Structures are given as structure tokens and as C-alpha cells.
């Protein structure tokens, strides 16, 4: 049982319990989320823990989405090897970041339902896997590359071309991997956020 710090005590017990159940530095994650929520009521939340493998190590990540009456709070934490050039000497390092997005800036909520054996789909079940994609407009990234005319021999300057990409986040939730209660929480969170951004004045 992870004790609740004064900061984390402001979070709903259900959110704190989900952070604890995820098992990824729960005291740190709860404090970071609580600091970003800043005392507002949490209307709905989703906690998503993921483990990824690369050639050298196993890395864990956690993303916490918290919906307040006026904001979408996004917290993400992961661990990585310490920077050998850093003055901080540690065997491991975790980085936790938060972003608070006004609901008026949330552009959309996209749900992708994956349904196995659709011929035998049971009405109301919505499948056992969901990908939740959220888009918002706080920051846009511009990717520029030199423009070309298609002639490999051409040496003229054709300027630049590029794309502008807005911020978004995509979370995949599977009942078989995370449990049916996590999938249900994802559906509930998506419904609450969709309703919130659709209200007049948001």
C-alpha cells in the first residue's frame, strides 16, 4: 500500500488507486498529477501503463489523463539510463512531464474499436480493444525538408516544403492485456471528454 502524500491526497481515491495499481513509481506520478490538477475536481481519468522493448533495455512508460471542468491534464513519465555527462550521479532516472490543455483547445476525440470475429459481434460490447486518440492545438510542429523538382541532376534551389503537425496523443487499451476494467475506464473517459468539449462555451 502506497501512502498518499499531502499533494496526492487532493486526488480522487479512484485515480490514486489506479496510479498505484499501475505500479510505476506511484508516489512520484501521483504527486506530479496532483501538482498539475492544482486542486480542481477530477471529473474522469484514465491511467495507461506500457512496457516497450528496444535492443538494449526494457523501458516502462505511464500516461495519466485527467479531465477537470475546464482542462485536460496530461501527465507522462518514463525511465531511462542516466546521462553520463550530467552532474547528477544516479543508477536510473525517471522523467515526468505534464501539460494542461484548456478544453477549448481540444480539437477532437477519435476512437478506433478493434472487433474480433465481427460476424458474431455482441451488441453493446464495442470490442475488446480500443485506441483513443486526442488532438489539441497548443503547439504545432513544422517539419521542413528541401523541395525538389524530381530531376536528380537538377541543382537549382527549389526552397523548402514541409508539414505542420499538431499535438496529439494515442493510447491503445486492450481488455486481454490490461483488463476489462481498464477498457471500461477508457470508454468512460472518452465519453466524458467528448461530452465536455461539445458543451457551449468550451
mmCIF file of C-alpha atoms in Angstrom:
data_model
loop_
_atom_site.group_PDB
_atom_site.id
_atom_site.type_symbol
_atom_site.label_atom_id
_atom_site.label_comp_id
_atom_site.label_asym_id
_atom_site.label_seq_id
_atom_site.Cartn_x
_atom_site.Cartn_y
_atom_site.Cartn_z
ATOM 1 C CA UNK A 1 0.000 0.000 0.000
ATOM 2 C CA UNK A 2 1.487 3.334 -1.096
ATOM 3 C CA UNK A 3 0.884 6.137 1.388
ATOM 4 C CA UNK A 4 -0.615 9.325 0.000
ATOM 5 C CA UNK A 5 1.488 12.463 0.204
ATOM 6 C CA UNK A 6 -0.229 15.763 1.059
ATOM 7 C CA UNK A 7 -0.177 16.679 -2.638
ATOM 8 C CA UNK A 8 -1.624 13.361 -3.789
ATOM 9 C CA UNK A 9 -4.297 13.444 -1.070
ATOM 10 C CA UNK A 10 -6.136 16.011 -3.198
ATOM 11 C CA UNK A 11 -6.673 13.421 -5.937
ATOM 12 C CA UNK A 12 -9.809 11.242 -6.002
ATOM 13 C CA UNK A 13 -9.155 7.887 -4.370
ATOM 14 C CA UNK A 14 -10.096 6.051 -7.590
ATOM 15 C CA UNK A 15 -7.415 7.944 -9.541
ATOM 16 C CA UNK A 16 -4.818 7.371 -6.828
ATOM 17 C CA UNK A 17 -5.732 3.669 -6.699
ATOM 18 C CA UNK A 18 -5.327 3.321 -10.484
ATOM 19 C CA UNK A 19 -1.921 5.034 -10.350
ATOM 20 C CA UNK A 20 -0.878 2.692 -7.532
ATOM 21 C CA UNK A 21 -2.143 -0.378 -9.408
ATOM 22 C CA UNK A 22 -0.080 0.585 -12.466
ATOM 23 C CA UNK A 23 2.999 0.142 -10.276
ATOM 24 C CA UNK A 24 5.212 2.722 -11.963
ATOM 25 C CA UNK A 25 6.743 4.949 -9.268
ATOM 26 C CA UNK A 26 3.238 5.653 -7.925
ATOM 27 C CA UNK A 27 4.266 8.241 -5.334
ATOM 28 C CA UNK A 28 6.111 10.296 -7.960
ATOM 29 C CA UNK A 29 3.353 10.004 -10.558
ATOM 30 C CA UNK A 30 0.602 10.863 -8.067
ATOM 31 C CA UNK A 31 2.481 13.963 -6.892
ATOM 32 C CA UNK A 32 3.119 15.138 -10.457
ATOM 33 C CA UNK A 33 -0.522 14.661 -11.444
ATOM 34 C CA UNK A 34 -1.760 16.377 -8.284
ATOM 35 C CA UNK A 35 0.516 19.363 -8.912
ATOM 36 C CA UNK A 36 -0.882 19.751 -12.430
ATOM 37 C CA UNK A 37 -4.510 19.285 -11.357
ATOM 38 C CA UNK A 38 -3.910 22.055 -8.798
ATOM 39 C CA UNK A 39 -6.905 21.340 -6.619
ATOM 40 C CA UNK A 40 -9.541 21.200 -9.364
ATOM 41 C CA UNK A 41 -12.174 18.485 -9.318
ATOM 42 C CA UNK A 42 -11.299 15.476 -11.477
ATOM 43 C CA UNK A 43 -14.379 14.547 -13.499
ATOM 44 C CA UNK A 44 -12.878 11.500 -15.233
ATOM 45 C CA UNK A 45 -9.469 9.909 -15.630
ATOM 46 C CA UNK A 46 -7.517 7.224 -17.441
ATOM 47 C CA UNK A 47 -4.234 5.612 -16.374
ATOM 48 C CA UNK A 48 -2.301 3.738 -19.064
ATOM 49 C CA UNK A 49 0.907 1.832 -18.322
ATOM 50 C CA UNK A 50 3.014 0.388 -21.116
ATOM 51 C CA UNK A 51 6.259 -1.566 -21.362
ATOM 52 C CA UNK A 52 8.368 -1.350 -24.518
ATOM 53 C CA UNK A 53 11.451 -3.280 -25.590
ATOM 54 C CA UNK A 54 14.387 -1.967 -27.564
ATOM 55 C CA UNK A 55 17.727 -3.505 -28.448
ATOM 56 C CA UNK A 56 19.363 -2.545 -25.182
ATOM 57 C CA UNK A 57 16.738 -2.360 -22.456
ATOM 58 C CA UNK A 58 13.190 -2.689 -21.221
ATOM 59 C CA UNK A 59 11.503 0.678 -20.767
ATOM 60 C CA UNK A 60 8.336 1.453 -18.889
ATOM 61 C CA UNK A 61 6.002 4.349 -19.522
ATOM 62 C CA UNK A 62 2.886 5.655 -17.844
ATOM 63 C CA UNK A 63 0.382 8.180 -19.141
ATOM 64 C CA UNK A 64 -2.309 9.703 -16.948
ATOM 65 C CA UNK A 65 -5.196 11.685 -18.427
ATOM 66 C CA UNK A 66 -7.309 13.700 -16.005
ATOM 67 C CA UNK A 67 -10.371 15.698 -17.021
ATOM 68 C CA UNK A 68 -11.331 18.698 -14.897
ATOM 69 C CA UNK A 69 -14.254 21.080 -15.527
ATOM 70 C CA UNK A 70 -12.028 23.328 -17.628
ATOM 71 C CA UNK A 71 -8.869 21.435 -18.565
ATOM 72 C CA UNK A 72 -7.402 18.227 -19.886
ATOM 73 C CA UNK A 73 -4.363 17.342 -17.781
ATOM 74 C CA UNK A 74 -1.844 15.054 -19.466
ATOM 75 C CA UNK A 75 0.976 13.507 -17.452
ATOM 76 C CA UNK A 76 3.629 11.188 -18.838
ATOM 77 C CA UNK A 77 6.552 9.532 -17.109
ATOM 78 C CA UNK A 78 9.221 7.145 -18.286
ATOM 79 C CA UNK A 79 12.604 5.912 -17.173
ATOM 80 C CA UNK A 80 15.911 5.885 -18.983
ATOM 81 C CA UNK A 81 19.615 5.478 -18.420
ATOM 82 C CA UNK A 82 21.311 8.436 -16.754
ATOM 83 C CA UNK A 83 23.171 10.942 -18.918
ATOM 84 C CA UNK A 84 26.891 10.235 -18.421
ATOM 85 C CA UNK A 85 27.646 13.951 -18.860
ATOM 86 C CA UNK A 86 25.191 15.016 -16.164
ATOM 87 C CA UNK A 87 26.379 16.252 -12.793
ATOM 88 C CA UNK A 88 23.675 14.098 -11.189
ATOM 89 C CA UNK A 89 25.079 10.665 -10.407
ATOM 90 C CA UNK A 90 22.344 8.019 -10.368
ATOM 91 C CA UNK A 91 21.839 4.445 -11.490
ATOM 92 C CA UNK A 92 18.465 5.256 -13.066
ATOM 93 C CA UNK A 93 16.488 8.362 -13.971
ATOM 94 C CA UNK A 94 12.759 8.937 -14.386
ATOM 95 C CA UNK A 95 11.379 11.898 -16.283
ATOM 96 C CA UNK A 96 7.846 13.099 -15.581
ATOM 97 C CA UNK A 97 6.176 15.863 -17.564
ATOM 98 C CA UNK A 98 2.707 17.385 -17.522
ATOM 99 C CA UNK A 99 0.698 19.528 -19.880
ATOM 100 C CA UNK A 100 -2.568 21.304 -19.127
ATOM 101 C CA UNK A 101 -4.773 21.913 -22.157
ATOM 102 C CA UNK A 102 -7.881 24.127 -21.992
ATOM 103 C CA UNK A 103 -10.921 22.171 -23.142
ATOM 104 C CA UNK A 104 -11.499 24.869 -25.763
ATOM 105 C CA UNK A 105 -8.204 23.807 -27.397
ATOM 106 C CA UNK A 106 -9.064 20.101 -27.676
ATOM 107 C CA UNK A 107 -9.799 19.566 -31.369
ATOM 108 C CA UNK A 108 -11.259 16.115 -31.209
ATOM 109 C CA UNK A 109 -11.556 12.679 -29.676
ATOM 110 C CA UNK A 110 -11.117 9.729 -32.038
ATOM 111 C CA UNK A 111 -11.931 6.153 -31.047
ATOM 112 C CA UNK A 112 -10.848 3.112 -33.020
ATOM 113 C CA UNK A 113 -12.590 -0.105 -31.969
ATOM 114 C CA UNK A 114 -10.960 -3.421 -32.846
ATOM 115 C CA UNK A 115 -13.518 -6.222 -33.014
ATOM 116 C CA UNK A 116 -12.512 -9.853 -33.439
ATOM 117 C CA UNK A 117 -14.976 -12.087 -35.285
ATOM 118 C CA UNK A 118 -17.310 -9.237 -36.298
ATOM 119 C CA UNK A 119 -19.850 -11.731 -37.677
ATOM 120 C CA UNK A 120 -20.598 -12.758 -34.098
ATOM 121 C CA UNK A 121 -20.427 -9.248 -32.621
ATOM 122 C CA UNK A 122 -22.470 -8.857 -29.446
ATOM 123 C CA UNK A 123 -24.423 -5.563 -29.428
ATOM 124 C CA UNK A 124 -23.130 -3.149 -26.822
ATOM 125 C CA UNK A 125 -19.737 -4.830 -26.372
ATOM 126 C CA UNK A 126 -17.740 -2.437 -28.627
ATOM 127 C CA UNK A 127 -14.946 -4.996 -28.955
ATOM 128 C CA UNK A 128 -12.083 -5.853 -26.626
ATOM 129 C CA UNK A 129 -9.542 -3.309 -27.862
ATOM 130 C CA UNK A 130 -9.719 0.451 -28.183
ATOM 131 C CA UNK A 131 -7.319 3.088 -29.474
ATOM 132 C CA UNK A 132 -8.045 6.536 -28.063
ATOM 133 C CA UNK A 133 -6.543 9.460 -29.977
ATOM 134 C CA UNK A 134 -6.802 13.018 -28.677
ATOM 135 C CA UNK A 135 -5.813 16.106 -30.626
ATOM 136 C CA UNK A 136 -5.269 19.603 -29.324
ATOM 137 C CA UNK A 137 -3.835 22.826 -30.655
ATOM 138 C CA UNK A 138 -1.436 24.168 -28.066
ATOM 139 C CA UNK A 139 1.719 23.501 -30.087
ATOM 140 C CA UNK A 140 2.310 22.724 -33.754
ATOM 141 C CA UNK A 141 5.450 21.127 -35.111
ATOM 142 C CA UNK A 142 6.770 22.166 -38.520
ATOM 143 C CA UNK A 143 8.886 19.592 -40.376
ATOM 144 C CA UNK A 144 10.799 21.157 -43.274
ATOM 145 C CA UNK A 145 12.786 19.406 -45.991
ATOM 146 C CA UNK A 146 14.438 20.813 -49.129
ATOM 147 C CA UNK A 147 11.990 20.829 -52.040
ATOM 148 C CA UNK A 148 12.930 19.064 -55.271
ATOM 149 C CA UNK A 149 11.636 19.072 -58.828
ATOM 150 C CA UNK A 150 12.083 15.360 -59.413
ATOM 151 C CA UNK A 151 15.152 15.720 -61.623
ATOM 152 C CA UNK A 152 18.094 14.040 -59.849
ATOM 153 C CA UNK A 153 20.540 16.145 -61.916
ATOM 154 C CA UNK A 154 18.924 19.486 -61.042
ATOM 155 C CA UNK A 155 20.986 21.688 -58.725
ATOM 156 C CA UNK A 156 18.577 24.641 -58.551
ATOM 157 C CA UNK A 157 17.247 25.891 -55.224
ATOM 158 C CA UNK A 158 13.561 24.993 -55.000
ATOM 159 C CA UNK A 159 13.072 26.275 -51.473
ATOM 160 C CA UNK A 160 11.550 24.135 -48.771
ATOM 161 C CA UNK A 161 8.410 22.104 -48.302
ATOM 162 C CA UNK A 162 7.005 20.712 -45.123
ATOM 163 C CA UNK A 163 4.113 19.722 -42.957
ATOM 164 C CA UNK A 164 2.558 21.239 -39.874
ATOM 165 C CA UNK A 165 1.577 18.679 -37.247
ATOM 166 C CA UNK A 166 -0.480 19.480 -34.185
ATOM 167 C CA UNK A 167 -0.099 17.881 -30.789
ATOM 168 C CA UNK A 168 -1.875 14.602 -30.241
ATOM 169 C CA UNK A 169 -1.681 11.502 -28.119
ATOM 170 C CA UNK A 170 -2.756 7.963 -28.900
ATOM 171 C CA UNK A 171 -3.313 5.219 -26.323
ATOM 172 C CA UNK A 172 -4.117 1.587 -27.113
ATOM 173 C CA UNK A 173 -6.086 -0.267 -24.456
ATOM 174 C CA UNK A 174 -6.777 -3.997 -24.640
ATOM 175 C CA UNK A 175 -9.068 -5.924 -22.329
ATOM 176 C CA UNK A 176 -6.886 -9.002 -22.787
ATOM 177 C CA UNK A 177 -3.678 -7.165 -21.820
ATOM 178 C CA UNK A 178 -4.800 -4.554 -19.283
ATOM 179 C CA UNK A 179 -8.099 -5.977 -18.083
ATOM 180 C CA UNK A 180 -11.736 -5.272 -18.817
ATOM 181 C CA UNK A 181 -11.949 -2.628 -16.073
ATOM 182 C CA UNK A 182 -9.224 -0.562 -17.775
ATOM 183 C CA UNK A 183 -11.021 -0.839 -21.119
ATOM 184 C CA UNK A 184 -14.261 0.260 -19.455
ATOM 185 C CA UNK A 185 -12.419 3.197 -17.872
ATOM 186 C CA UNK A 186 -11.110 4.198 -21.315
ATOM 187 C CA UNK A 187 -14.643 4.159 -22.750
ATOM 188 C CA UNK A 188 -15.944 6.213 -19.830
ATOM 189 C CA UNK A 189 -13.124 8.749 -20.115
ATOM 190 C CA UNK A 190 -13.623 9.161 -23.860
ATOM 191 C CA UNK A 191 -17.359 9.689 -23.375
ATOM 192 C CA UNK A 192 -16.807 12.275 -20.634
ATOM 193 C CA UNK A 193 -14.213 14.199 -22.650
ATOM 194 C CA UNK A 194 -16.319 14.100 -25.821
ATOM 195 C CA UNK A 195 -19.297 15.487 -23.922
ATOM 196 C CA UNK A 196 -17.169 18.171 -22.240
ATOM 197 C CA UNK A 197 -15.671 19.587 -25.438
ATOM 198 C CA UNK A 198 -19.098 19.585 -27.070
ATOM 199 C CA UNK A 199 -20.676 21.875 -24.495
ATOM 200 C CA UNK A 200 -21.297 25.521 -25.437
ATOM 201 C CA UNK A 201 -18.606 27.793 -24.075
ATOM 202 C CA UNK A 202 -15.881 25.132 -24.059
#
